[in-house]
mmCIF file of C-alpha atoms and ligand atoms in Angstrom:
data_model
loop_
_atom_site.group_PDB
_atom_site.id
_atom_site.type_symbol
_atom_site.label_atom_id
_atom_site.label_comp_id
_atom_site.label_asym_id
_atom_site.label_seq_id
_atom_site.Cartn_x
_atom_site.Cartn_y
_atom_site.Cartn_z
ATOM 1 C CA MET A 19 0.000 0.000 0.000
ATOM 2 C CA VAL A 20 1.318 3.457 -0.834
ATOM 3 C CA ASN A 21 1.954 5.402 2.327
ATOM 4 C CA PHE A 22 -0.410 8.344 2.224
ATOM 5 C CA TYR A 23 2.140 10.640 3.841
ATOM 6 C CA LEU A 24 4.672 9.908 1.111
ATOM 7 C CA ARG A 25 2.562 11.432 -1.657
ATOM 8 C CA GLY A 26 4.679 13.974 -3.533
ATOM 9 C CA VAL A 27 7.915 12.712 -2.023
ATOM 10 C CA ASN A 28 10.067 10.302 -3.982
ATOM 11 C CA ASN A 29 11.103 7.994 -1.232
ATOM 12 C CA PHE A 30 12.303 7.567 2.308
ATOM 13 C CA GLN A 31 15.967 7.926 1.314
ATOM 14 C CA GLU A 32 15.239 11.325 -0.119
ATOM 15 C CA ILE A 33 13.553 12.555 3.062
ATOM 16 C CA LEU A 34 16.526 11.360 5.081
ATOM 17 C CA LYS A 35 18.891 13.616 3.138
ATOM 18 C CA ARG A 36 16.923 16.781 3.890
ATOM 19 C CA LYS A 37 17.839 19.474 6.345
ATOM 20 C CA THR A 38 14.315 20.805 6.774
ATOM 21 C CA PHE A 39 11.237 18.640 7.112
ATOM 22 C CA SER A 40 7.519 19.139 6.731
ATOM 23 C CA LYS A 41 5.234 17.784 9.434
ATOM 24 C CA GLU A 42 4.188 14.958 7.101
ATOM 25 C CA GLU A 43 7.805 13.995 6.475
ATOM 26 C CA LEU A 44 8.510 13.984 10.190
ATOM 27 C CA ILE A 45 5.565 11.645 10.716
ATOM 28 C CA VAL A 46 6.931 9.270 8.068
ATOM 29 C CA LEU A 47 10.301 9.222 9.845
ATOM 30 C CA ILE A 48 8.867 8.867 13.341
ATOM 31 C CA ARG A 49 6.680 5.935 12.249
ATOM 32 C CA SER A 50 9.368 4.099 10.306
ATOM 33 C CA LYS A 51 9.835 0.391 10.872
ATOM 34 C CA GLY A 52 11.967 -2.457 9.508
ATOM 35 C CA GLU A 53 14.490 -1.594 6.778
ATOM 36 C CA GLU A 54 13.478 2.090 6.694
ATOM 37 C CA ARG A 55 13.983 2.384 10.437
ATOM 38 C CA ILE A 56 17.467 0.897 10.101
ATOM 39 C CA GLN A 57 18.233 3.579 7.495
ATOM 40 C CA LEU A 58 16.920 6.315 9.781
ATOM 41 C CA LEU A 59 19.006 5.171 12.744
ATOM 42 C CA LYS A 60 22.107 4.853 10.584
ATOM 43 C CA ARG A 61 21.632 8.334 9.192
ATOM 44 C CA SER A 62 21.060 9.917 12.617
ATOM 45 C CA GLN A 63 24.227 8.276 13.904
ATOM 46 C CA GLU A 64 26.182 9.740 10.972
ATOM 47 C CA VAL A 65 24.725 13.200 11.559
ATOM 48 C CA LYS A 66 25.499 12.989 15.280
ATOM 49 C CA ASN A 67 29.118 11.984 14.699
ATOM 50 C CA ARG A 68 29.568 14.698 12.108
ATOM 51 C CA GLU A 69 27.897 17.505 14.074
ATOM 52 C CA VAL A 70 28.682 16.841 17.741
ATOM 53 C CA GLY A 71 31.296 14.059 17.580
ATOM 54 C CA ASN A 72 31.424 10.638 19.178
ATOM 55 C CA LYS A 73 31.811 11.854 22.772
ATOM 56 C CA VAL A 74 29.310 11.246 25.537
ATOM 57 C CA TYR A 75 29.119 13.743 28.405
ATOM 58 C CA PHE A 76 28.228 12.763 31.956
ATOM 59 C CA ARG A 77 25.906 14.878 34.097
ATOM 60 C CA GLY A 78 25.667 13.486 37.623
ATOM 61 C CA LEU A 79 21.974 13.517 38.558
ATOM 62 C CA ILE A 80 21.066 14.489 42.121
ATOM 63 C CA GLU A 81 17.353 14.190 42.884
ATOM 64 C CA PHE A 82 17.646 16.384 45.954
ATOM 65 C CA SER A 83 13.977 16.656 46.969
ATOM 66 C CA ASN A 84 10.726 14.890 46.084
ATOM 67 C CA ILE A 85 8.517 17.512 47.700
ATOM 68 C CA CYS A 86 6.271 18.950 45.029
ATOM 69 C CA SER A 87 3.443 21.462 45.009
ATOM 70 C CA LYS A 88 2.029 20.070 41.765
ATOM 71 C CA ASP A 89 -0.215 17.204 40.808
ATOM 72 C CA CYS A 90 0.774 16.192 37.271
ATOM 73 C CA LEU A 91 -1.458 13.231 36.501
ATOM 74 C CA TYR A 92 1.359 10.941 35.341
ATOM 75 C CA CYS A 93 3.998 11.474 38.002
ATOM 76 C CA GLY A 94 4.679 9.126 40.907
ATOM 77 C CA ILE A 95 5.832 11.932 43.224
ATOM 78 C CA ARG A 96 2.839 14.201 42.587
ATOM 79 C CA LYS A 97 1.588 16.032 45.642
ATOM 80 C CA GLY A 98 -1.525 13.859 45.879
ATOM 81 C CA ASN A 99 0.398 10.574 46.204
ATOM 82 C CA GLU A 100 0.295 9.990 49.929
ATOM 83 C CA LYS A 101 2.245 6.752 49.732
ATOM 84 C CA VAL A 102 5.493 8.621 49.057
ATOM 85 C CA LEU A 103 7.759 9.479 51.982
ATOM 86 C CA ARG A 104 8.862 13.024 51.373
ATOM 87 C CA TYR A 105 12.476 14.129 51.724
ATOM 88 C CA HIS A 106 14.841 17.042 51.313
ATOM 89 C CA ALA A 107 18.386 15.640 51.058
ATOM 90 C CA LYS A 108 20.729 17.353 53.493
ATOM 91 C CA ASP A 109 23.122 19.997 52.166
ATOM 92 C CA GLU A 110 26.143 17.859 53.076
ATOM 93 C CA GLU A 111 24.715 14.850 51.171
ATOM 94 C CA ILE A 112 24.174 16.964 48.078
ATOM 95 C CA LEU A 113 27.631 18.502 48.327
ATOM 96 C CA ASP A 114 29.214 15.058 48.804
ATOM 97 C CA ALA A 115 27.530 13.847 45.610
ATOM 98 C CA CYS A 116 28.864 16.932 43.803
ATOM 99 C CA ARG A 117 32.339 16.295 45.165
ATOM 100 C CA PHE A 118 32.128 12.734 43.856
ATOM 101 C CA ALA A 119 31.126 14.031 40.418
ATOM 102 C CA TRP A 120 33.937 16.571 40.356
ATOM 103 C CA LYS A 121 36.614 14.117 41.525
ATOM 104 C CA ASN A 122 35.495 11.541 38.994
ATOM 105 C CA GLY A 123 35.716 13.915 36.058
ATOM 106 C CA PHE A 124 31.959 14.195 35.423
ATOM 107 C CA ALA A 125 32.380 17.972 34.959
ATOM 108 C CA SER A 126 28.664 18.676 35.464
ATOM 109 C CA VAL A 127 25.802 17.869 37.793
ATOM 110 C CA VAL A 128 22.024 18.142 37.416
ATOM 111 C CA LEU A 129 20.054 19.213 40.482
ATOM 112 C CA GLN A 130 16.484 17.965 40.087
ATOM 113 C CA SER A 131 13.499 18.192 42.417
ATOM 114 C CA GLY A 132 9.762 18.540 42.710
ATOM 115 C CA GLU A 133 8.463 22.015 42.016
ATOM 116 C CA LEU A 134 8.438 24.456 44.923
ATOM 117 C CA SER A 135 8.594 28.215 44.727
ATOM 118 C CA SER A 136 8.624 29.254 48.380
ATOM 119 C CA PRO A 137 11.269 31.831 49.329
ATOM 120 C CA ALA A 138 12.912 29.176 51.544
ATOM 121 C CA PHE A 139 13.284 26.785 48.579
ATOM 122 C CA VAL A 140 14.561 29.519 46.253
ATOM 123 C CA ASP A 141 17.115 30.576 48.890
ATOM 124 C CA ARG A 142 18.182 27.007 49.520
ATOM 125 C CA VAL A 143 18.890 26.302 45.849
ATOM 126 C CA ASP A 144 20.730 29.599 45.608
ATOM 127 C CA THR A 145 22.962 28.746 48.564
ATOM 128 C CA LEU A 146 23.612 25.252 47.216
ATOM 129 C CA LEU A 147 24.668 26.656 43.852
ATOM 130 C CA LYS A 148 27.215 28.920 45.502
ATOM 131 C CA LYS A 149 28.558 26.105 47.667
ATOM 132 C CA ILE A 150 28.892 23.742 44.687
ATOM 133 C CA LYS A 151 30.852 26.344 42.773
ATOM 134 C CA GLN A 152 33.041 26.931 45.807
ATOM 135 C CA LEU A 153 33.811 23.270 46.504
ATOM 136 C CA SER A 154 34.781 22.629 42.890
ATOM 137 C CA ASN A 155 36.969 25.649 42.293
ATOM 138 C CA ASN A 156 34.238 26.983 40.024
ATOM 139 C CA GLU A 157 34.747 23.978 37.792
ATOM 140 C CA LEU A 158 31.543 21.947 38.074
ATOM 141 C CA GLY A 159 28.887 22.871 35.542
ATOM 142 C CA ILE A 160 25.385 22.978 37.014
ATOM 143 C CA THR A 161 22.084 22.168 35.317
ATOM 144 C CA LEU A 162 18.876 22.800 37.220
ATOM 145 C CA SER A 163 15.560 21.008 36.787
ATOM 146 C CA CYS A 164 13.306 22.483 39.466
ATOM 147 C CA GLY A 165 10.240 23.397 37.442
ATOM 148 C CA GLU A 166 8.562 26.711 36.744
ATOM 149 C CA GLN A 167 9.882 29.766 38.565
ATOM 150 C CA THR A 168 9.711 33.518 38.116
ATOM 151 C CA LEU A 169 12.109 35.325 35.804
ATOM 152 C CA GLU A 170 13.672 36.880 38.896
ATOM 153 C CA THR A 171 14.376 33.457 40.442
ATOM 154 C CA TYR A 172 15.808 32.092 37.201
ATOM 155 C CA LYS A 173 18.098 35.152 36.965
ATOM 156 C CA ARG A 174 19.175 34.802 40.578
ATOM 157 C CA TRP A 175 20.059 31.118 40.180
ATOM 158 C CA PHE A 176 21.903 31.872 36.948
ATOM 159 C CA GLU A 177 23.989 34.503 38.679
ATOM 160 C CA SER A 178 24.788 32.034 41.458
ATOM 161 C CA GLY A 179 26.240 29.496 39.048
ATOM 162 C CA ALA A 180 23.567 27.477 37.209
ATOM 163 C CA HIS A 181 23.996 27.698 33.448
ATOM 164 C CA ARG A 182 21.671 25.064 32.019
ATOM 165 C CA TYR A 183 18.012 24.379 32.778
ATOM 166 C CA LEU A 184 15.743 21.491 31.860
ATOM 167 C CA LEU A 185 12.023 22.158 31.707
ATOM 168 C CA ARG A 186 10.069 19.679 29.639
ATOM 169 C CA ILE A 187 6.969 20.969 27.930
ATOM 170 C CA GLU A 188 5.697 17.354 28.325
ATOM 171 C CA SER A 189 3.437 17.808 25.280
ATOM 172 C CA SER A 190 3.214 20.800 22.961
ATOM 173 C CA ASN A 191 -0.454 20.024 22.238
ATOM 174 C CA ARG A 192 -2.426 22.202 24.641
ATOM 175 C CA GLU A 193 -5.390 19.822 24.616
ATOM 176 C CA LEU A 194 -3.225 16.819 25.407
ATOM 177 C CA TYR A 195 -1.375 18.867 28.031
ATOM 178 C CA TYR A 196 -4.643 19.288 29.908
ATOM 179 C CA LYS A 197 -5.416 15.591 29.633
ATOM 180 C CA ILE A 198 -2.235 14.836 31.558
ATOM 181 C CA HIS A 199 -2.388 17.792 33.977
ATOM 182 C CA PRO A 200 -5.176 19.160 36.149
ATOM 183 C CA LYS A 201 -6.843 22.083 34.414
ATOM 184 C CA ASN A 202 -6.049 24.872 36.850
ATOM 185 C CA ASP A 203 -3.741 27.824 37.349
ATOM 186 C CA ASP A 204 -1.042 25.726 38.976
ATOM 187 C CA HIS A 205 -0.697 23.639 35.831
ATOM 188 C CA SER A 206 -1.055 26.262 33.132
ATOM 189 C CA PHE A 207 0.221 25.381 29.646
ATOM 190 C CA GLU A 208 0.765 29.071 28.913
ATOM 191 C CA LYS A 209 2.825 29.531 32.074
ATOM 192 C CA ARG A 210 5.042 26.602 31.152
ATOM 193 C CA ILE A 211 5.728 28.153 27.755
ATOM 194 C CA GLU A 212 6.326 31.515 29.372
ATOM 195 C CA ALA A 213 8.825 29.898 31.780
ATOM 196 C CA LEU A 214 10.784 28.518 28.808
ATOM 197 C CA GLY A 215 10.981 32.080 27.467
ATOM 198 C CA PHE A 216 12.174 33.358 30.860
ATOM 199 C CA LEU A 217 14.960 30.770 30.871
ATOM 200 C CA LYS A 218 16.242 32.021 27.545
ATOM 201 C CA GLU A 219 15.994 35.601 28.676
ATOM 202 C CA ALA A 220 17.984 34.782 31.830
ATOM 203 C CA GLY A 221 20.819 33.383 29.676
ATOM 204 C CA TYR A 222 20.597 29.620 30.268
ATOM 205 C CA GLN A 223 21.272 26.820 27.837
ATOM 206 C CA VAL A 224 17.649 25.774 27.604
ATOM 207 C CA GLY A 225 16.470 22.194 27.460
ATOM 208 C CA THR A 226 12.988 20.868 26.998
ATOM 209 C CA GLY A 227 11.384 17.588 26.009
ATOM 210 C CA VAL A 228 8.253 15.489 25.980
ATOM 211 C CA MET A 229 6.980 12.114 27.084
ATOM 212 C CA ILE A 230 6.507 9.633 24.280
ATOM 213 C CA GLY A 231 3.662 7.127 24.127
ATOM 214 C CA LEU A 232 1.221 9.022 26.350
ATOM 215 C CA PRO A 233 -2.427 7.999 26.288
ATOM 216 C CA PHE A 234 -4.331 10.115 23.698
ATOM 217 C CA GLN A 235 -1.057 11.100 21.949
ATOM 218 C CA THR A 236 -0.916 10.851 18.150
ATOM 219 C CA TYR A 237 1.997 10.702 15.711
ATOM 220 C CA GLU A 238 0.996 14.165 14.583
ATOM 221 C CA ASP A 239 1.396 15.374 18.186
ATOM 222 C CA LEU A 240 4.922 13.970 18.251
ATOM 223 C CA ALA A 241 5.830 15.619 14.940
ATOM 224 C CA ASN A 242 4.446 18.893 16.320
ATOM 225 C CA ASP A 243 6.531 18.401 19.472
ATOM 226 C CA LEU A 244 9.667 18.241 17.341
ATOM 227 C CA LEU A 245 8.606 21.335 15.405
ATOM 228 C CA PHE A 246 7.908 23.082 18.715
ATOM 229 C CA MET A 247 11.491 22.383 19.844
ATOM 230 C CA LYS A 248 12.840 23.654 16.540
ATOM 231 C CA LYS A 249 10.763 26.824 16.735
ATOM 232 C CA LEU A 250 11.807 27.459 20.322
ATOM 233 C CA ASP A 251 15.394 26.992 19.109
ATOM 234 C CA ILE A 252 16.315 24.893 22.149
ATOM 235 C CA ASP A 253 19.898 23.997 23.043
ATOM 236 C CA MET A 254 19.235 20.649 24.742
ATOM 237 C CA CYS A 255 16.571 17.988 24.845
ATOM 238 C CA GLY A 256 15.662 15.239 27.274
ATOM 239 C CA MET A 257 12.755 13.096 26.152
ATOM 240 C CA GLY A 258 11.809 9.537 26.882
ATOM 241 C CA PRO A 259 8.961 7.053 27.024
ATOM 242 C CA TYR A 260 5.982 7.670 29.276
ATOM 243 C CA LEU A 261 5.801 4.897 31.860
ATOM 244 C CA GLU A 262 2.706 4.323 33.908
ATOM 245 C CA HIS A 263 2.661 4.514 37.696
ATOM 246 C CA GLU A 264 -0.034 2.677 39.613
ATOM 247 C CA ASP A 265 -0.623 5.467 42.119
ATOM 248 C CA THR A 266 -1.404 8.161 39.582
ATOM 249 C CA PRO A 267 -4.676 9.179 37.889
ATOM 250 C CA LEU A 268 -3.310 8.529 34.378
ATOM 251 C CA TYR A 269 -2.935 4.848 35.255
ATOM 252 C CA GLN A 270 -6.634 4.362 34.478
ATOM 253 C CA TYR A 271 -5.795 4.718 30.763
ATOM 254 C CA ARG A 272 -3.111 2.027 30.756
ATOM 255 C CA ASN A 273 -5.151 -0.138 28.387
ATOM 256 C CA MET A 274 -4.855 2.559 25.719
ATOM 257 C CA LEU A 275 -1.059 2.458 25.762
ATOM 258 C CA MET A 276 1.252 0.916 23.183
ATOM 259 C CA SER A 277 3.355 -1.944 24.501
ATOM 260 C CA LYS A 278 6.475 -0.838 26.364
ATOM 261 C CA GLN A 279 8.650 -2.141 23.536
ATOM 262 C CA GLU A 280 6.708 -0.038 21.037
ATOM 263 C CA ARG A 281 7.084 3.043 23.244
ATOM 264 C CA PHE A 282 10.791 2.304 23.487
ATOM 265 C CA ASN A 283 11.204 2.018 19.712
ATOM 266 C CA LEU A 284 9.182 5.161 19.174
ATOM 267 C CA ALA A 285 11.324 7.057 21.693
ATOM 268 C CA LEU A 286 14.499 5.987 19.850
ATOM 269 C CA ASN A 287 12.949 7.093 16.564
ATOM 270 C CA MET A 288 12.127 10.474 18.115
ATOM 271 C CA VAL A 289 15.735 10.899 19.278
ATOM 272 C CA ALA A 290 16.989 9.991 15.806
ATOM 273 C CA VAL A 291 14.583 12.358 14.025
ATOM 274 C CA LEU A 292 15.385 15.218 16.402
ATOM 275 C CA ARG A 293 19.083 14.711 15.641
ATOM 276 C CA LEU A 294 18.286 15.206 11.942
ATOM 277 C CA LEU A 295 16.102 18.241 12.629
ATOM 278 C CA MET A 296 18.446 19.941 15.133
ATOM 279 C CA PRO A 297 21.888 18.451 14.399
ATOM 280 C CA ASP A 298 23.994 20.474 16.848
ATOM 281 C CA ILE A 299 21.974 20.360 20.087
ATOM 282 C CA ASN A 300 22.735 18.182 23.111
ATOM 283 C CA ILE A 301 20.329 15.264 23.504
ATOM 284 C CA ALA A 302 20.164 13.281 26.745
ATOM 285 C CA ALA A 303 19.582 9.539 26.805
ATOM 286 C CA ALA A 304 16.571 9.403 29.159
ATOM 287 C CA THR A 305 16.714 7.143 32.213
ATOM 288 C CA ALA A 306 13.168 5.957 31.420
ATOM 289 C CA LEU A 307 14.597 4.097 28.387
ATOM 290 C CA GLN A 308 16.550 1.894 30.758
ATOM 291 C CA ALA A 309 13.388 0.983 32.659
ATOM 292 C CA ILE A 310 12.251 -0.854 29.508
ATOM 293 C CA ASP A 311 15.536 -2.136 28.121
ATOM 294 C CA PRO A 312 18.660 -2.547 30.309
ATOM 295 C CA ALA A 313 20.751 -1.214 27.407
ATOM 296 C CA GLY A 314 18.187 1.471 26.560
ATOM 297 C CA ARG A 315 20.296 4.529 27.205
ATOM 298 C CA GLU A 316 23.265 3.132 25.279
ATOM 299 C CA LYS A 317 20.950 2.437 22.349
ATOM 300 C CA ALA A 318 19.858 6.088 22.437
ATOM 301 C CA LEU A 319 23.529 7.163 22.450
ATOM 302 C CA ALA A 320 24.113 5.066 19.361
ATOM 303 C CA VAL A 321 21.333 6.778 17.390
ATOM 304 C CA GLY A 322 21.672 10.431 18.305
ATOM 305 C CA ALA A 323 21.949 11.196 22.031
ATOM 306 C CA ASN A 324 25.251 12.527 23.434
ATOM 307 C CA VAL A 325 24.550 13.125 27.134
ATOM 308 C CA ILE A 326 23.891 10.653 29.935
ATOM 309 C CA MET A 327 22.918 11.340 33.535
ATOM 310 C CA PRO A 328 24.393 8.796 35.968
ATOM 311 C CA ASN A 329 22.322 8.779 39.134
ATOM 312 C CA LEU A 330 24.215 10.227 42.117
ATOM 313 C CA THR A 331 21.186 10.573 44.400
ATOM 314 C CA PRO A 332 22.047 9.118 47.820
ATOM 315 C CA CYS A 333 20.698 5.527 47.733
ATOM 316 C CA GLU A 334 18.424 5.976 50.754
ATOM 317 C CA TYR A 335 16.267 8.471 48.823
ATOM 318 C CA ARG A 336 15.981 6.688 45.502
ATOM 319 C CA GLU A 337 12.987 4.538 46.438
ATOM 320 C CA GLU A 338 11.091 7.754 47.113
ATOM 321 C CA TYR A 339 11.878 9.346 43.750
ATOM 322 C CA GLN A 340 9.986 6.853 41.651
ATOM 323 C CA LEU A 341 8.363 8.856 38.889
ATOM 324 C CA TYR A 342 7.281 5.625 37.188
ATOM 325 C CA GLU A 343 7.414 1.900 37.802
ATOM 326 C CA ASN A 344 10.665 -0.090 37.482
ATOM 327 C CA LYS A 345 12.890 2.966 37.708
ATOM 328 C CA PRO A 346 16.412 1.546 37.266
ATOM 329 C CA CYS A 347 19.518 1.758 39.514
ATOM 330 C CA LEU A 348 17.592 2.008 42.779
ATOM 331 C CA ASP A 349 20.342 0.311 44.754
ATOM 332 C CA GLU A 350 23.501 1.158 42.832
ATOM 333 C CA ASP A 351 25.790 3.601 44.572
ATOM 334 C CA ALA A 352 27.612 6.278 42.623
ATOM 335 C CA GLU A 353 30.837 4.293 42.207
ATOM 336 C CA LEU A 354 29.030 1.228 40.902
ATOM 337 C CA CYS A 355 26.943 3.381 38.636
ATOM 338 C CA ARG A 356 30.023 4.974 37.099
ATOM 339 C CA ASN A 357 31.793 1.656 36.489
ATOM 340 C CA CYS A 358 28.691 0.155 34.980
ATOM 341 C CA LEU A 359 28.166 3.130 32.662
ATOM 342 C CA GLU A 360 31.796 3.276 31.570
ATOM 343 C CA ALA A 361 31.660 -0.327 30.457
ATOM 344 C CA ARG A 362 28.345 0.134 28.695
ATOM 345 C CA ILE A 363 29.409 3.258 26.831
ATOM 346 C CA GLU A 364 32.630 1.674 25.676
ATOM 347 C CA LEU A 365 30.583 -1.261 24.449
ATOM 348 C CA ALA A 366 28.429 1.186 22.511
ATOM 349 C CA GLY A 367 31.635 2.357 20.770
ATOM 350 C CA ALA A 368 31.643 5.903 22.131
ATOM 351 C CA GLU A 369 34.172 7.900 24.117
ATOM 352 C CA ILE A 370 33.439 9.590 27.460
ATOM 353 C CA GLY A 371 34.178 13.317 27.609
ATOM 354 C CA TYR A 372 35.673 13.312 31.108
ATOM 355 C CA ASN A 373 36.429 16.740 32.612
ATOM 356 C CA GLU A 374 34.651 18.512 29.764
ATOM 357 C CA TRP A 375 31.469 20.521 30.156
ATOM 358 C CA GLY A 376 30.326 19.413 26.741
ATOM 359 C CA ASP A 377 28.213 22.514 26.210
ATOM 360 C CA SER A 378 25.592 22.484 23.509
ATOM 361 C CA ARG A 379 27.243 23.500 20.234
ATOM 362 C CA HIS A 380 23.957 25.015 19.268
ATOM 363 C CA PHE A 381 24.130 27.296 22.304
ATOM 364 C CA ILE A 382 27.706 28.325 21.520
ATOM 365 C CA LYS A 383 26.654 29.279 17.984
ATOM 366 C CA ARG A 384 23.580 31.059 19.335
ATOM 367 C CA MET A 385 25.811 33.184 21.574
ATOM 368 C CA GLN A 386 28.211 33.944 18.747
ATOM 369 C CA THR A 387 25.420 35.172 16.501
ATOM 370 C CA GLY A 388 23.716 37.014 19.382
ATOM 371 C CA LYS A 389 20.355 35.236 18.862
HETATM 372 N N1 SAM B 404 9.462 18.930 38.851
HETATM 373 C C1 SAM B 404 10.237 19.335 37.742
HETATM 374 C C2 SAM B 404 9.402 19.373 36.480
HETATM 375 O O1 SAM B 404 8.342 18.764 36.445
HETATM 376 O O2 SAM B 404 9.845 20.020 35.522
HETATM 377 C C3 SAM B 404 11.453 18.441 37.509
HETATM 378 C C4 SAM B 404 11.359 17.041 37.990
HETATM 379 S S1 SAM B 404 10.178 16.030 37.104
HETATM 380 C C5 SAM B 404 10.146 14.602 38.068
HETATM 381 C C6 SAM B 404 11.169 15.557 35.682
HETATM 382 C C7 SAM B 404 10.454 14.887 34.540
HETATM 383 O O3 SAM B 404 10.009 13.584 34.921
HETATM 384 C C8 SAM B 404 9.180 15.534 34.063
HETATM 385 O O4 SAM B 404 9.453 16.617 33.209
HETATM 386 C C9 SAM B 404 8.459 14.383 33.364
HETATM 387 O O5 SAM B 404 8.598 14.449 31.958
HETATM 388 C C10 SAM B 404 9.177 13.127 33.891
HETATM 389 N N2 SAM B 404 8.205 12.146 34.374
HETATM 390 C C11 SAM B 404 7.374 12.267 35.420
HETATM 391 N N3 SAM B 404 6.552 11.195 35.485
HETATM 392 C C12 SAM B 404 6.874 10.382 34.454
HETATM 393 C C13 SAM B 404 6.373 9.130 33.980
HETATM 394 N N4 SAM B 404 5.361 8.529 34.587
HETATM 395 N N5 SAM B 404 6.951 8.573 32.880
HETATM 396 C C14 SAM B 404 7.985 9.204 32.266
HETATM 397 N N6 SAM B 404 8.491 10.391 32.660
HETATM 398 C C15 SAM B 404 7.944 10.983 33.748
HETATM 399 FE FE1 SF4 B 405 5.976 17.621 40.448
HETATM 400 FE FE2 SF4 B 405 7.594 17.577 38.289
HETATM 401 FE FE3 SF4 B 405 6.248 15.381 39.094
HETATM 402 FE FE4 SF4 B 405 4.889 17.411 38.022
HETATM 403 S S1 SF4 B 405 6.456 16.136 36.984
HETATM 404 S S2 SF4 B 405 4.316 16.275 39.859
HETATM 405 S S3 SF4 B 405 6.035 19.138 38.802
HETATM 406 S S4 SF4 B 405 7.857 16.427 40.187
#
């Protein structure tokens, strides 16, 4: 059967060679299977190696608090989940994890948490940023992922040492956004978009991303998500499969979901297509991939990702930061995690960029051209 989306386009090979893509072409690529999929993944690997090289950069992930004021319908640590024991890791624990990262040549850490905007939380993050810079001779790069904040807060944290920020849009389709979030002021689609604008204005390398395989999500939504990232001119992306969690409202739609393997394959296709669409950005291999396939993150590295986030969260807290079921590495300490990743990455044929920040090339160009 002739693929309806291919009308007017000679063939798959021809789409693969393009630098710009229509929505219909993106859908063809995202949906590819079999021989065509092999071609897509081969092409994205070539583009990655040509544009950002064969190096993988480590960002030590510290999930420093699971206390959240929001109730996203998919997330295991949402405010309404009373089964979760809430924690704020102690300053010393966070700083120890940073020290480990620095001494082991990770060059960067990611501080991630639930979303809070109280003055006490804003102050705490600010103080931590300064202490991390101090303990590492100003050397550790710091990415934040602490949700929506005011422009003033983003600026303050930037001045105190954070230089990258991850804020996933989750879905760029407003209607779908409100199917996976409560429809109220605390979960406003417009505010999330505004926050992404604030991050750019404050000077960060800006990262966003989406969940792949959500209930109600279509291939057209996913193509629009990629176009959204292109239009926003992001510097980094972290996107991965949606994974259900029993204690969340979205769990009721689990029968609508694709199989986990299909979500996994689709997520890899999305990474590959994004690499073609935005060749010089940094793309993280999402931890959620590993919850489906033990070699999931390495597979993402092979087809377009170039950043990986080894988990440095103190082990005692990991059980309580379960965004979804089967979250990997719950009992691996930082040392084990590093050894395991090193071996896996070498197996995947890539080199680890120890002691290098590995900034987004896209961001560097953006700064040079003043955009
Ligand atoms: N609270 C901040 C925020 O929401 O931006 C940062 C931490 S939040 C836990 C980080 C990401 O986890 C979210 O952006 C979301 O995409 C992802 N996440 C949450 N629940 C998930 C699930 N069930 N499956 C896959 N990813 C999930
Ligand atoms: Fe909170 Fe982030 Fe989870 Fe939403 S996704 S409930 S903001 S931790």
